[in-house]
Short mmCIF file of C-alpha atoms in Angstrom, two decimals:
data_model
loop_
_atom_site.label_atom_id
_atom_site.label_comp_id
_atom_site.label_asym_id
_atom_site.label_seq_id
_atom_site.Cartn_x
_atom_site.Cartn_y
_atom_site.Cartn_z
CA MET A 21 -4.71 -16.68 -9.48
CA THR A 22 -5.08 -18.63 -6.24
CA LYS A 23 -5.65 -16.45 -2.91
CA ASP A 24 -2.38 -17.91 -1.55
CA GLU A 25 -0.46 -16.05 -4.12
CA LEU A 26 -2.22 -13.21 -3.93
CA LYS A 27 -0.89 -12.68 -0.58
CA ARG A 28 2.21 -13.72 -1.51
CA ARG A 29 2.47 -11.12 -3.99
CA ILE A 30 1.07 -8.18 -1.85
CA SER A 31 3.32 -9.10 0.59
CA SER A 32 6.18 -8.95 -1.52
CA ASN A 33 5.31 -5.27 -2.12
CA ILE A 34 4.98 -4.66 0.82
CA LYS A 35 8.09 -5.80 1.80
CA THR A 36 9.69 -4.21 -1.76
CA TYR A 37 7.50 0.20 -1.17
CA ARG A 38 9.08 0.01 2.41
CA LYS A 39 13.02 -0.89 1.77
CA SER A 40 12.70 1.53 -1.40
CA LYS A 41 11.48 4.51 1.15
CA GLY A 42 14.08 3.30 3.74
CA TYR A 43 12.19 2.35 6.42
CA THR A 44 12.52 -0.97 8.75
CA GLN A 45 9.70 -3.19 9.18
CA ALA A 46 9.38 -1.13 12.80
CA ASP A 47 9.50 2.35 11.13
CA LEU A 48 6.55 0.53 9.14
CA SER A 49 4.43 -0.52 12.85
CA GLU A 50 5.28 2.71 14.34
CA LYS A 51 4.30 4.29 11.48
CA THR A 52 1.30 2.36 10.99
CA GLY A 53 0.89 1.83 14.24
CA ILE A 54 0.21 -1.77 13.42
CA GLY A 55 2.22 -4.27 15.54
CA PHE A 56 6.02 -5.10 14.83
CA GLN A 57 5.33 -9.51 14.22
CA THR A 58 1.87 -7.98 13.14
CA ILE A 59 4.25 -6.34 9.82
CA ALA A 60 7.03 -9.30 10.07
CA SER A 61 4.27 -12.33 9.85
CA VAL A 62 2.23 -10.09 6.73
CA GLU A 63 5.46 -9.82 4.40
CA SER A 64 6.46 -13.15 5.50
CA CYS A 65 2.79 -14.37 4.40
CA ARG A 66 2.90 -16.04 7.94
CA VAL A 67 -0.44 -14.77 8.79
CA TRP A 68 -3.12 -11.81 7.10
CA THR A 69 -3.91 -8.70 8.01
CA SER A 70 -7.92 -6.57 7.21
CA ASP A 71 -8.27 -4.07 4.77
CA GLU A 72 -7.81 -1.25 6.98
CA ASN A 73 -3.95 -2.35 8.10
CA LEU A 74 -3.83 -2.53 4.03
CA CYS A 75 -4.80 0.44 3.97
CA LYS A 76 -2.43 2.20 6.29
CA ILE A 77 0.30 0.71 4.94
CA ALA A 78 0.00 1.62 1.13
CA GLU A 79 -0.44 5.44 2.82
CA VAL A 80 2.33 5.61 4.75
CA LEU A 81 4.47 3.82 2.20
CA GLY A 82 3.21 6.89 -0.24
CA ILE A 83 1.46 4.59 -2.40
CA ASP A 84 -1.96 4.09 -4.14
CA ILE A 85 -3.33 0.30 -1.89
CA TYR A 86 -4.01 -1.07 -5.90
CA LYS A 87 -0.29 -1.21 -6.33
CA LEU A 88 0.38 -3.68 -3.14
CA PHE A 89 -1.33 -5.72 -5.76
CA LEU A 90 0.38 -6.02 -9.35
CA PRO A 91 2.74 -8.57 -10.09
CA THR A 92 5.81 -7.96 -8.11
CA LYS A 93 8.01 -8.93 -10.49
CA ASP A 94 9.94 -5.57 -11.24
CA THR A 95 7.01 -4.33 -10.10
CA LEU A 96 8.59 -0.52 -9.27
CA LEU A 97 11.13 -0.47 -12.24
CA TYR A 98 8.03 -1.02 -14.46
CA GLU A 99 6.53 2.24 -12.76
CA GLU A 100 10.19 3.79 -13.43
CA GLU A 101 9.94 2.85 -16.95
CA SER A 102 6.08 3.81 -17.30
CA SER A 103 7.10 7.38 -15.99
CA ALA A 104 9.70 7.41 -18.62
CA LEU A 105 7.36 6.57 -21.84
CA LYS A 106 4.88 8.72 -20.42
CA GLU A 107 6.81 11.18 -20.79
CA LYS A 108 8.12 10.66 -24.13
CA LEU A 109 4.76 10.07 -24.96
CA MET A 110 3.69 13.63 -23.71
CA ASN A 111 6.73 14.92 -25.66
CA GLN A 112 5.11 13.09 -29.64
CA ILE A 113 1.97 14.52 -28.17
CA GLU A 114 3.28 18.01 -28.10
CA LYS A 115 4.62 16.95 -31.34
CA ILE A 116 1.73 16.72 -32.67
CA ILE A 117 0.12 18.61 -31.45
CA GLU A 118 2.79 21.77 -32.80
CA HIS A 119 3.06 19.86 -36.73
CA SER A 120 -1.28 20.21 -36.53
CA TYR A 121 -1.45 24.58 -35.77
CA GLU A 122 1.70 24.61 -38.61
CA GLU A 123 -0.19 22.26 -40.98
CA VAL A 124 -3.54 24.69 -40.40
CA PHE A 125 -1.73 27.83 -39.84
CA LYS A 126 0.00 27.05 -43.34
CA GLN A 127 -3.95 26.08 -44.74
CA LYS A 128 -5.20 29.66 -43.40
CA THR A 129 -1.82 32.00 -44.94
CA ASP A 130 -2.49 29.94 -48.42
CA LYS A 131 -5.74 30.38 -49.13
CA GLU A 132 -5.67 34.53 -48.02
#
């Protein structure tokens, strides 16, 4: 991945997360203390910004900063699918644990 590709990915993610929060560029500018022109320029990949500004943006958007670096295609959909998958896995794990306890209890009562 090139530096320009990474910038495009981060820019796209900032825009996607900003819109998912219902924020305008002006809202994000106000909440982060970063100039409106800087926000607009970063989102359009015309200029780059500091690590400190990326941290402020992630904080205001309520995300861990690493999420700005994830592939842009369906990033939010990926998170929703991940959450659903996690829930399914937890349900399966609970069933396995319940079954294991039943087996242990059965073995214990069989021995008695």
